[in-house]
Tab-separated table of C-alpha atoms and ligand atoms in Angstrom:
chain	number	residue	atom	x	y	z
A	1	MET	CA	11.817	-11.678	6.811
A	2	LYS	CA	11.775	-7.892	6.581
A	3	ILE	CA	9.808	-5.503	4.366
A	4	ASP	CA	11.747	-3.674	1.689
A	5	VAL	CA	10.649	-0.153	0.887
A	6	LEU	CA	10.885	1.446	-2.509
A	7	LEU	CA	10.382	5.176	-2.830
A	8	GLY	CA	11.065	8.211	-5.006
A	9	LEU	CA	13.780	10.549	-3.694
A	10	GLN	CA	12.884	13.635	-5.754
A	11	TRP	CA	9.549	15.349	-6.598
A	12	GLY	CA	7.841	12.212	-7.853
A	13	ASP	CA	7.712	10.682	-11.332
A	14	GLU	CA	11.132	8.993	-10.815
A	15	GLY	CA	9.977	5.741	-12.396
A	16	LYS	CA	8.871	3.735	-9.356
A	17	GLY	CA	6.199	1.779	-11.259
A	18	LYS	CA	8.821	0.386	-13.637
A	19	VAL	CA	11.085	-0.676	-10.784
A	20	VAL	CA	8.332	-2.244	-8.698
A	21	ASP	CA	7.164	-4.239	-11.700
A	22	PHE	CA	10.728	-5.289	-12.464
A	23	LEU	CA	11.460	-6.335	-8.799
A	24	ALA	CA	8.062	-7.919	-8.213
A	25	PRO	CA	9.071	-11.512	-9.045
A	26	GLU	CA	11.425	-11.317	-6.107
A	27	TYR	CA	8.456	-10.759	-3.715
A	28	LYS	CA	5.140	-12.317	-2.795
A	29	VAL	CA	3.372	-9.122	-1.831
A	30	VAL	CA	3.430	-5.523	-3.076
A	31	ALA	CA	1.802	-2.872	-0.788
A	32	ARG	CA	1.019	0.781	-1.380
A	33	PHE	CA	1.326	2.783	1.845
A	34	GLN	CA	0.352	6.381	1.069
A	35	GLY	CA	-1.010	8.744	-1.517
A	36	GLY	CA	-3.914	8.006	-3.788
A	37	PRO	CA	-4.897	8.679	-7.423
A	38	ASN	CA	-2.530	11.666	-7.621
A	39	ALA	CA	0.078	8.921	-8.383
A	40	GLY	CA	0.585	7.671	-11.868
A	41	HIS	CA	2.863	4.697	-11.897
A	42	THR	CA	3.920	3.783	-15.473
A	43	LEU	CA	4.913	0.270	-16.530
A	44	GLU	CA	5.834	-0.762	-20.082
A	45	PHE	CA	6.284	-4.249	-21.410
A	46	ASP	CA	5.357	-6.244	-24.510
A	47	GLY	CA	4.945	-2.896	-26.369
A	48	ILE	CA	2.179	-1.691	-24.080
A	49	LYS	CA	2.227	1.164	-21.659
A	50	HIS	CA	0.108	0.909	-18.507
A	51	VAL	CA	-0.483	3.671	-16.011
A	52	LEU	CA	-1.687	2.708	-12.517
A	53	HIS	CA	-3.086	5.303	-10.101
A	54	GLN	CA	-4.553	3.260	-7.219
A	55	ILE	CA	-3.531	-0.282	-7.745
A	56	PRO	CA	-0.079	-1.405	-6.648
A	57	SER	CA	2.403	-2.062	-9.436
A	58	GLY	CA	2.674	-5.785	-8.695
A	59	ILE	CA	-0.703	-6.425	-10.355
A	60	PHE	CA	0.742	-7.650	-13.667
A	61	ARG	CA	2.492	-10.610	-11.940
A	62	PRO	CA	-0.206	-13.270	-11.402
A	63	ASP	CA	1.149	-14.741	-8.145
A	64	ILE	CA	1.601	-11.487	-6.286
A	65	ILE	CA	-0.769	-10.191	-3.608
A	66	ASN	CA	-1.349	-6.486	-3.931
A	67	ILE	CA	-2.350	-4.509	-0.893
A	68	ILE	CA	-3.763	-0.963	-0.705
A	69	GLY	CA	-2.661	-0.009	2.849
A	70	ASN	CA	-4.343	2.056	5.567
A	71	GLY	CA	-2.181	5.085	4.693
A	72	VAL	CA	-3.731	5.370	1.209
A	73	VAL	CA	-6.633	7.586	0.237
A	74	LEU	CA	-8.917	5.651	-2.128
A	75	ASP	CA	-11.062	6.900	-4.955
A	76	ALA	CA	-13.523	4.102	-5.701
A	77	VAL	CA	-14.377	5.542	-9.126
A	78	VAL	CA	-10.751	5.518	-10.163
A	79	LEU	CA	-10.227	2.030	-8.729
A	80	ARG	CA	-13.240	0.677	-10.524
A	81	ARG	CA	-12.084	2.188	-13.836
A	82	GLU	CA	-8.619	0.630	-13.249
A	83	ILE	CA	-9.899	-2.787	-12.462
A	84	GLU	CA	-12.131	-2.748	-15.576
A	85	GLY	CA	-9.261	-1.434	-17.718
A	86	LEU	CA	-7.008	-4.412	-16.676
A	87	LYS	CA	-9.667	-6.895	-17.768
A	88	LYS	CA	-8.719	-6.520	-21.459
A	89	TYR	CA	-5.308	-7.784	-20.620
A	90	GLY	CA	-6.791	-10.848	-18.997
A	91	ILE	CA	-6.118	-9.562	-15.425
A	92	ASP	CA	-8.819	-9.927	-12.831
A	93	ALA	CA	-7.335	-7.382	-10.368
A	94	SER	CA	-10.050	-7.963	-7.791
A	95	LYS	CA	-8.663	-11.550	-7.246
A	96	ASN	CA	-5.299	-10.575	-5.849
A	97	LEU	CA	-6.085	-7.120	-4.508
A	98	ILE	CA	-6.740	-6.568	-0.825
A	99	ILE	CA	-7.785	-3.198	0.517
A	100	SER	CA	-7.232	-2.003	4.043
A	101	LYS	CA	-10.535	-1.355	5.916
A	102	LYS	CA	-8.690	1.639	7.388
A	103	ALA	CA	-7.831	3.343	4.067
A	104	GLN	CA	-9.708	6.604	3.818
A	105	LEU	CA	-12.333	7.160	1.056
A	106	ILE	CA	-12.141	10.139	-1.281
A	107	LEU	CA	-15.645	11.538	-1.731
A	108	PRO	CA	-16.821	13.549	-4.704
A	109	THR	CA	-16.987	16.650	-2.485
A	110	HIS	CA	-13.256	16.167	-1.590
A	111	ARG	CA	-12.400	16.678	-5.194
A	112	LEU	CA	-14.630	19.769	-5.418
A	113	MET	CA	-13.037	21.265	-2.278
A	114	ASP	CA	-9.553	20.579	-3.656
A	115	ALA	CA	-10.419	22.520	-6.830
A	116	ALA	CA	-12.127	25.352	-4.885
A	117	SER	CA	-9.222	25.742	-2.497
A	118	GLU	CA	-6.659	25.812	-5.314
A	119	LYS	CA	-8.700	28.397	-7.229
A	120	ALA	CA	-8.980	30.576	-4.109
A	121	LYS	CA	-5.195	30.488	-3.631
A	122	GLY	CA	-4.650	32.200	-7.049
A	123	VAL	CA	-0.982	32.613	-7.898
A	124	SER	CA	0.038	30.861	-4.682
A	125	LYS	CA	-1.647	27.608	-5.804
A	126	ILE	CA	0.152	24.355	-4.930
A	127	GLY	CA	-0.436	22.908	-8.427
A	128	SER	CA	-2.403	20.008	-6.916
A	129	THR	CA	-3.505	17.160	-9.168
A	130	LEU	CA	-7.037	18.028	-7.927
A	131	LYS	CA	-7.802	14.387	-7.040
A	132	GLY	CA	-9.081	15.346	-3.540
A	133	ILE	CA	-5.968	14.208	-1.800
A	134	GLY	CA	-5.493	17.198	0.612
A	135	PRO	CA	-9.134	17.501	1.763
A	136	THR	CA	-9.330	13.703	2.313
A	137	TYR	CA	-6.204	13.601	4.437
A	138	ALA	CA	-7.457	16.775	6.272
A	139	ASP	CA	-10.660	14.947	7.135
A	140	LYS	CA	-8.606	11.944	8.332
A	141	ILE	CA	-6.595	14.082	10.749
A	142	ALA	CA	-9.806	15.966	11.809
A	143	ARG	CA	-11.120	12.488	12.745
A	144	GLN	CA	-14.172	12.792	10.562
A	145	GLY	CA	-13.139	10.827	7.469
A	146	LEU	CA	-14.940	7.814	6.079
A	147	ARG	CA	-12.957	4.611	5.743
A	148	VAL	CA	-13.271	1.653	3.401
A	149	GLY	CA	-14.520	-0.562	6.279
A	150	ASP	CA	-17.358	1.914	6.797
A	151	LEU	CA	-18.774	0.799	3.459
A	152	LEU	CA	-19.971	-2.381	5.145
A	153	LEU	CA	-21.863	-0.552	7.930
A	154	PRO	CA	-25.663	-0.390	7.737
A	155	ASP	CA	-25.579	3.396	8.330
A	156	PHE	CA	-22.908	4.216	5.711
A	157	GLN	CA	-25.342	6.316	3.667
A	158	LYS	CA	-26.131	8.407	6.734
A	159	ARG	CA	-22.482	8.897	7.577
A	160	TYR	CA	-21.805	9.847	3.993
A	161	GLU	CA	-24.574	12.454	4.007
A	162	THR	CA	-23.341	13.981	7.225
A	163	LEU	CA	-19.847	14.513	5.914
A	164	ARG	CA	-21.047	15.615	2.483
A	165	ASP	CA	-23.256	18.255	4.096
A	166	LYS	CA	-20.295	19.585	6.083
A	167	HIS	CA	-18.333	19.789	2.815
A	168	MET	CA	-21.261	21.635	1.182
A	169	ASN	CA	-20.897	24.337	3.832
A	170	VAL	CA	-17.226	24.642	3.029
A	171	LEU	CA	-18.041	24.852	-0.720
A	172	ALA	CA	-20.609	27.534	-0.019
A	173	PHE	CA	-17.841	29.478	1.730
A	174	TYR	CA	-15.860	29.370	-1.582
A	175	ASN	CA	-18.944	30.515	-3.421
A	176	GLU	CA	-18.507	27.821	-6.047
A	177	PRO	CA	-21.473	26.307	-7.993
A	178	VAL	CA	-21.733	22.653	-6.939
A	179	GLU	CA	-22.767	19.979	-9.493
A	180	LEU	CA	-22.845	16.806	-7.517
A	181	ALA	CA	-25.582	14.521	-8.822
A	182	GLU	CA	-23.561	12.797	-11.512
A	183	ALA	CA	-20.418	12.377	-9.452
A	184	GLU	CA	-22.458	11.130	-6.512
A	185	ALA	CA	-24.144	8.534	-8.669
A	186	ALA	CA	-20.775	7.378	-9.995
A	187	PHE	CA	-19.428	7.201	-6.481
A	188	PHE	CA	-22.287	4.941	-5.140
A	189	GLU	CA	-21.992	2.670	-8.167
A	190	ALA	CA	-18.186	2.401	-7.646
A	191	ILE	CA	-18.443	1.529	-3.946
A	192	GLU	CA	-20.823	-1.236	-4.745
A	193	TYR	CA	-18.399	-2.463	-7.432
A	194	ILE	CA	-15.329	-2.468	-5.269
A	195	LYS	CA	-16.994	-4.581	-2.665
A	196	GLN	CA	-16.016	-7.559	-4.874
A	197	CYS	CA	-12.450	-6.919	-3.638
A	198	ARG	CA	-11.318	-8.253	-0.262
A	199	PHE	CA	-11.396	-5.704	2.534
A	200	ALA	CA	-9.250	-6.573	5.516
A	201	ASP	CA	-7.355	-5.284	8.561
A	202	THR	CA	-4.251	-5.511	6.382
A	203	GLU	CA	-1.840	-4.723	9.245
A	204	TYR	CA	-2.614	-8.257	10.621
A	205	LEU	CA	-2.139	-9.831	7.173
A	206	ILE	CA	1.162	-8.020	6.583
A	207	ASN	CA	2.618	-8.898	10.001
A	208	ASN	CA	1.585	-12.534	9.514
A	209	TYR	CA	3.270	-12.501	6.068
A	210	ILE	CA	6.410	-11.203	7.765
A	211	LYS	CA	6.238	-14.078	10.269
A	212	GLU	CA	5.707	-16.582	7.474
A	213	GLY	CA	8.751	-15.301	5.685
A	214	LYS	CA	6.904	-13.984	2.662
A	215	GLY	CA	8.778	-11.237	0.859
A	216	ILE	CA	6.992	-7.834	0.881
A	217	LEU	CA	7.806	-4.742	-1.135
A	218	ALA	CA	6.294	-1.466	0.101
A	219	GLU	CA	5.677	0.822	-2.828
A	220	GLY	CA	5.828	4.569	-2.205
A	221	ALA	CA	4.087	7.205	-4.261
A	222	GLN	CA	5.171	10.796	-5.055
A	223	GLY	CA	8.664	11.636	-3.738
A	224	SER	CA	10.530	12.577	-0.595
A	225	LEU	CA	10.707	16.216	-1.620
A	226	LEU	CA	6.911	16.346	-1.632
A	227	ASP	CA	6.656	14.889	1.915
A	228	ILE	CA	4.206	16.713	4.177
A	229	ASP	CA	6.835	17.212	6.888
A	230	PHE	CA	10.161	17.532	4.971
A	231	GLY	CA	9.124	18.576	1.469
A	232	SER	CA	9.038	22.182	0.294
A	233	TYR	CA	6.060	23.084	2.469
A	234	PRO	CA	3.356	24.185	1.586
A	235	TYR	CA	4.137	22.950	-2.009
A	236	VAL	CA	3.886	19.361	-0.981
A	237	THR	CA	1.374	16.483	-0.987
A	238	SER	CA	-0.517	15.632	2.146
A	239	SER	CA	1.105	12.379	3.171
A	240	ASN	CA	4.434	11.066	4.539
A	241	THR	CA	6.139	9.926	1.309
A	242	MET	CA	9.252	8.633	3.129
A	243	ALA	CA	10.294	5.329	4.558
A	244	ALA	CA	8.750	6.173	7.898
A	245	GLY	CA	5.397	6.483	6.050
A	246	ALA	CA	5.622	2.737	5.182
A	247	CYS	CA	5.401	1.957	8.940
A	248	THR	CA	2.361	4.043	9.637
A	249	GLY	CA	0.811	3.397	6.264
A	250	LEU	CA	0.967	-0.398	6.535
A	251	GLY	CA	1.112	-0.999	10.298
A	252	ILE	CA	4.641	-2.339	10.539
A	253	ALA	CA	7.322	-1.736	13.117
A	254	PRO	CA	10.522	0.251	12.095
A	255	ALA	CA	12.584	-2.865	12.930
A	256	SER	CA	10.710	-4.748	10.184
A	257	VAL	CA	12.135	-2.527	7.449
A	258	GLY	CA	14.961	-4.116	5.501
A	259	GLU	CA	16.290	-2.611	2.283
A	260	VAL	CA	15.286	0.962	1.375
A	261	TYR	CA	15.491	1.360	-2.403
A	262	GLY	CA	15.786	5.004	-3.450
A	263	ILE	CA	14.715	5.768	-6.956
A	264	PHE	CA	16.010	8.880	-8.716
A	265	LYS	CA	16.194	10.262	-12.184
A	266	ALA	CA	19.592	11.096	-13.750
A	267	TYR	CA	18.293	14.731	-13.690
A	268	CYS	CA	15.353	16.378	-11.879
A	269	THR	CA	11.727	17.118	-12.676
A	270	ARG	CA	8.845	18.658	-10.778
A	271	VAL	CA	5.199	19.103	-11.683
A	272	GLY	CA	3.136	21.750	-9.912
A	273	SER	CA	4.392	24.799	-8.090
A	274	GLY	CA	7.143	25.211	-5.540
A	275	PRO	CA	10.876	25.700	-5.287
A	276	PHE	CA	13.169	23.881	-7.753
A	277	PRO	CA	16.738	25.303	-7.513
A	278	THR	CA	18.214	23.631	-10.581
A	279	GLU	CA	15.240	24.237	-12.874
A	280	LEU	CA	16.211	25.166	-16.416
A	281	HIS	CA	14.119	27.845	-18.116
A	282	ASP	CA	16.048	27.605	-21.378
A	283	GLU	CA	16.431	25.469	-24.428
A	284	THR	CA	18.334	22.785	-22.481
A	285	GLY	CA	15.277	22.373	-20.257
A	286	GLU	CA	13.048	22.148	-23.254
A	287	ARG	CA	15.230	19.430	-24.805
A	288	MET	CA	15.188	17.499	-21.545
A	289	ARG	CA	11.413	17.662	-21.380
A	290	LYS	CA	11.006	16.523	-24.994
A	291	GLU	CA	13.605	13.763	-24.837
A	292	GLY	CA	12.275	12.509	-21.474
A	293	ASN	CA	8.639	12.868	-22.512
A	294	GLU	CA	8.244	14.787	-19.273
A	295	PHE	CA	4.483	15.257	-19.137
A	296	GLY	CA	2.469	14.237	-16.025
A	297	SER	CA	0.997	10.683	-16.278
A	298	THR	CA	-1.970	11.716	-14.134
A	299	THR	CA	-2.653	15.297	-15.380
A	300	GLY	CA	-0.704	15.527	-18.631
A	301	ARG	CA	0.890	18.787	-17.438
A	302	PRO	CA	4.405	19.544	-18.729
A	303	ARG	CA	6.953	18.819	-16.057
A	304	ARG	CA	9.557	21.388	-15.076
A	305	CYS	CA	13.062	19.997	-15.818
A	306	GLY	CA	16.571	20.663	-14.459
A	307	TRP	CA	19.949	19.169	-13.645
A	308	MET	CA	20.720	16.793	-10.794
A	309	ASP	CA	20.578	18.453	-7.350
A	310	LEU	CA	22.979	16.714	-4.928
A	311	PRO	CA	21.961	18.623	-1.718
A	312	ALA	CA	18.309	17.696	-2.314
A	313	LEU	CA	19.200	14.061	-3.114
A	314	ARG	CA	21.464	13.713	-0.077
A	315	TYR	CA	18.668	15.143	2.082
A	316	ALA	CA	16.235	12.421	0.794
A	317	ILE	CA	18.798	9.685	1.299
A	318	MET	CA	19.379	10.836	4.853
A	319	LEU	CA	15.648	10.989	5.767
A	320	ASN	CA	14.919	7.586	4.335
A	321	GLY	CA	18.053	5.619	5.283
A	322	VAL	CA	18.485	4.527	1.672
A	323	THR	CA	20.506	1.360	1.250
A	324	GLN	CA	20.486	1.107	-2.572
A	325	LEU	CA	20.020	3.598	-5.270
A	326	PHE	CA	18.372	3.007	-8.692
A	327	MET	CA	19.099	5.650	-11.341
A	328	MET	CA	16.315	6.048	-13.920
A	329	LYS	CA	16.141	7.627	-17.371
A	330	ALA	CA	19.886	7.746	-17.963
A	331	ASP	CA	19.117	7.578	-21.698
A	332	VAL	CA	17.441	10.995	-21.586
A	333	LEU	CA	20.926	12.525	-21.077
A	334	ASN	CA	22.285	10.872	-24.267
A	335	ILE	CA	21.652	14.111	-26.199
A	336	PHE	CA	23.824	16.339	-24.035
A	337	ASP	CA	27.609	17.027	-24.637
A	338	GLU	CA	27.950	18.168	-21.031
A	339	ILE	CA	26.089	17.138	-17.918
A	340	LYS	CA	25.741	19.404	-14.885
A	341	VAL	CA	25.381	18.426	-11.276
A	342	CYS	CA	24.549	20.927	-8.529
A	343	THR	CA	27.020	20.287	-5.688
A	344	HIS	CA	25.925	23.022	-3.285
A	345	TYR	CA	23.922	26.284	-3.155
A	346	LYS	CA	25.016	29.885	-2.914
A	347	LEU	CA	22.822	31.904	-0.547
A	348	PRO	CA	21.850	35.590	-1.011
A	349	ASP	CA	24.356	36.627	1.813
A	350	GLY	CA	27.232	35.166	-0.248
A	351	THR	CA	27.682	32.056	1.992
A	352	THR	CA	27.368	28.504	0.573
A	353	SER	CA	25.374	25.607	1.864
A	354	GLU	CA	24.931	21.977	1.205
A	355	GLU	CA	21.600	21.971	3.122
A	356	LEU	CA	18.119	22.948	1.950
A	357	PRO	CA	17.108	26.212	3.632
A	358	PHE	CA	13.969	26.215	5.798
A	359	ASP	CA	12.078	28.517	3.545
A	360	MET	CA	13.272	27.431	0.165
A	361	ASP	CA	10.513	29.402	-1.583
A	362	ALA	CA	11.442	32.800	-0.087
A	363	VAL	CA	15.215	32.330	-0.114
A	364	GLU	CA	16.848	32.740	-3.500
A	365	VAL	CA	19.340	29.903	-3.744
A	366	THR	CA	21.755	29.806	-6.661
A	367	PRO	CA	22.948	26.306	-7.607
A	368	VAL	CA	26.709	25.857	-7.982
A	369	TYR	CA	27.490	23.271	-10.646
A	370	LYS	CA	30.175	20.779	-11.538
A	371	THR	CA	30.235	19.923	-15.212
A	372	LEU	CA	31.001	16.402	-16.395
A	373	PRO	CA	31.368	15.151	-19.962
A	374	GLY	CA	28.266	13.592	-21.646
A	375	TRP	CA	28.413	10.244	-23.388
A	376	SER	CA	26.618	11.519	-26.527
A	377	GLN	CA	25.498	8.117	-27.751
A	378	SER	CA	22.506	5.816	-27.682
A	379	LEU	CA	22.221	3.188	-24.956
A	380	LYS	CA	19.990	0.961	-27.119
A	381	GLY	CA	20.859	-2.708	-26.948
A	382	ILE	CA	23.283	-2.319	-23.989
A	383	THR	CA	22.453	-5.016	-21.419
A	384	LYS	CA	25.573	-5.132	-19.265
A	385	TYR	CA	26.879	-2.506	-16.931
A	386	ASP	CA	30.429	-2.778	-18.209
A	387	GLU	CA	29.248	-2.100	-21.705
A	388	LEU	CA	27.878	1.342	-20.832
A	389	PRO	CA	29.855	4.282	-22.270
A	390	GLN	CA	32.807	5.347	-20.063
A	391	ALA	CA	31.352	8.862	-19.499
A	392	LEU	CA	28.114	7.333	-18.077
A	393	LEU	CA	30.178	4.998	-15.858
A	394	ASP	CA	32.092	8.053	-14.658
A	395	TYR	CA	28.773	9.899	-13.916
A	396	VAL	CA	27.621	6.951	-11.837
A	397	ALA	CA	30.952	6.709	-10.035
A	398	TYR	CA	30.887	10.460	-9.214
A	399	LEU	CA	27.342	10.254	-7.821
A	400	GLU	CA	28.147	7.233	-5.719
A	401	GLN	CA	31.236	8.941	-4.302
A	402	GLN	CA	29.088	12.039	-3.498
A	403	LEU	CA	26.117	10.107	-2.103
A	404	ASN	CA	27.871	7.239	-0.337
A	405	VAL	CA	25.268	4.718	-1.430
A	406	PRO	CA	25.671	2.138	-4.263
A	407	ILE	CA	23.700	2.666	-7.542
A	408	ASN	CA	22.618	-0.879	-8.317
A	409	ILE	CA	20.171	-0.381	-11.194
A	410	ILE	CA	20.533	1.865	-14.168
A	411	SER	CA	17.475	2.240	-16.358
A	412	THR	CA	18.142	2.984	-20.011
A	413	GLY	CA	14.568	3.166	-21.311
A	414	PRO	CA	10.888	2.707	-20.332
A	415	ASP	CA	10.585	-0.980	-21.128
A	416	ARG	CA	11.101	-3.795	-18.543
A	417	THR	CA	13.965	-5.082	-20.644
A	418	GLN	CA	15.829	-1.760	-20.637
A	419	THR	CA	17.148	-2.244	-17.116
A	420	ILE	CA	20.782	-2.834	-16.352
A	421	ILE	CA	21.443	-4.562	-13.011
A	422	ARG	CA	24.852	-3.898	-11.667
A	423	LYS	CA	24.798	-5.944	-8.536
A	424	LYS	CA	22.440	-8.594	-7.213
A	425	ILE	CA	19.602	-6.680	-5.650
A	426	LYS	CA	18.074	-9.429	-3.607
A	427	GLU	CA	18.289	-13.167	-3.159
A	428	ILE	CA	15.302	-14.834	-4.844
A	429	ILE	CA	12.635	-15.283	-2.150
B	1	LIG	P1	-1.725	16.707	-4.622
B	1	LIG	O1	-1.074	15.635	-3.855
B	1	LIG	O2	-2.511	16.255	-5.759
B	1	LIG	O3	-2.524	17.624	-3.739
B	1	LIG	O4	-0.548	17.614	-5.170
B	1	LIG	C1	0.358	18.347	-4.374
B	1	LIG	C2	1.662	18.535	-5.161
B	1	LIG	O5	2.274	17.291	-5.341
B	1	LIG	C3	1.466	19.153	-6.549
B	1	LIG	O6	2.670	19.878	-6.866
B	1	LIG	C4	1.445	17.965	-7.448
B	1	LIG	O7	1.869	18.274	-8.741
B	1	LIG	C5	2.435	17.033	-6.719
B	1	LIG	N1	2.141	15.674	-6.949
B	1	LIG	C6	1.191	14.923	-6.435
B	1	LIG	N2	1.254	13.639	-6.807
B	1	LIG	C7	2.353	13.570	-7.644
B	1	LIG	C8	2.974	12.483	-8.355
B	1	LIG	O8	2.519	11.284	-8.294
B	1	LIG	N3	4.048	12.798	-9.093
B	1	LIG	C9	4.569	14.033	-9.153
B	1	LIG	N4	4.012	15.094	-8.443
B	1	LIG	C10	2.932	14.819	-7.758
């Protein structure tokens, strides 16, 4: 049995939570492999909207084991809040949640450093969610981070204080007033609380599950264009958001990866700073934002909106080895008479390119568009692929021809039920 990987191909917010929740019955295990509470995975069913930040999106299916992998950065306060929040829906998340002992802990001072660093950057700020992601991964790479397994050590308090004091020196450099008492108290309460969850060397568990033939779905966070190596650096998150990240973030060999599901919106959005060639600064962009309710599920910030960008999508498909595409939020385009797709870029020297330039931020790229007819009708009540309007079928066919990968799911609304399956995604496991 292989591990299937599901990830976002754009700048995040593609709708991964909905798809994981939808596919979960096909699997026995759902595992997050990177990122942290900067993610906001939204699931909607039975008229209720749920947003998960730390817990994998398989948590609503009672028989699924949910794993927070070693590649994740964990905020115990957020996790505690999330576990408590699920109780009112009759879910005891601590029962089927296993946390890697090697996942890194986000400390209160990581969040303060994130905020101080962003403030100091001024107009060049990344637009971080300010959840402490960058500073926590920086400590991991500097080999001084604290891990979930450290919580069980007798000298955890001392280790915490040593790192916190280093952070205080950094914060003093930024000259920021530091109010820590309340956040520190909440942190210590939360780490006691999360000890009710099972901590494990999850790489062993996962590799045993593979041997036993249990289906595993690796759930990515953010999107490929925010990847630390291949995203629009420095306007990126601090982890490897691509398929390779599933190997390092869970402890699996590349040969164990099976299907790679690439999730993309029928258009593009981006939250935070950084290059976005097809961004619309006009009324069309406004309409897209309103129709798609494009406001961050973690920060509430309005998302920047624009047309489909084929060079960017092709790049993400190439980096991830995507085997199946799932197109989300097709219904948001119902309101447009015409739909545009960027096929390539025009560069300042007059040449054209289908590749993303090294320094996207400094190089002014002009998107060149192909225009397709819109379908200008509601998709409500449509449950079969063949019943979709012809113009939407043509849009899908055009994208498939351009991308060379089948589009097997088309999402026509936020609810679980508003999902059109075109081809069998997976044999039932
Ligand atoms: P950070 O990961 O919070 O430091 O944010 C770095 C960049 O990634 C910022 O532009 C954020 O807006 C963006 N980002 C981080 N997480 C997400 C996400 O889950 N969805 C969309 N954008 C994100």
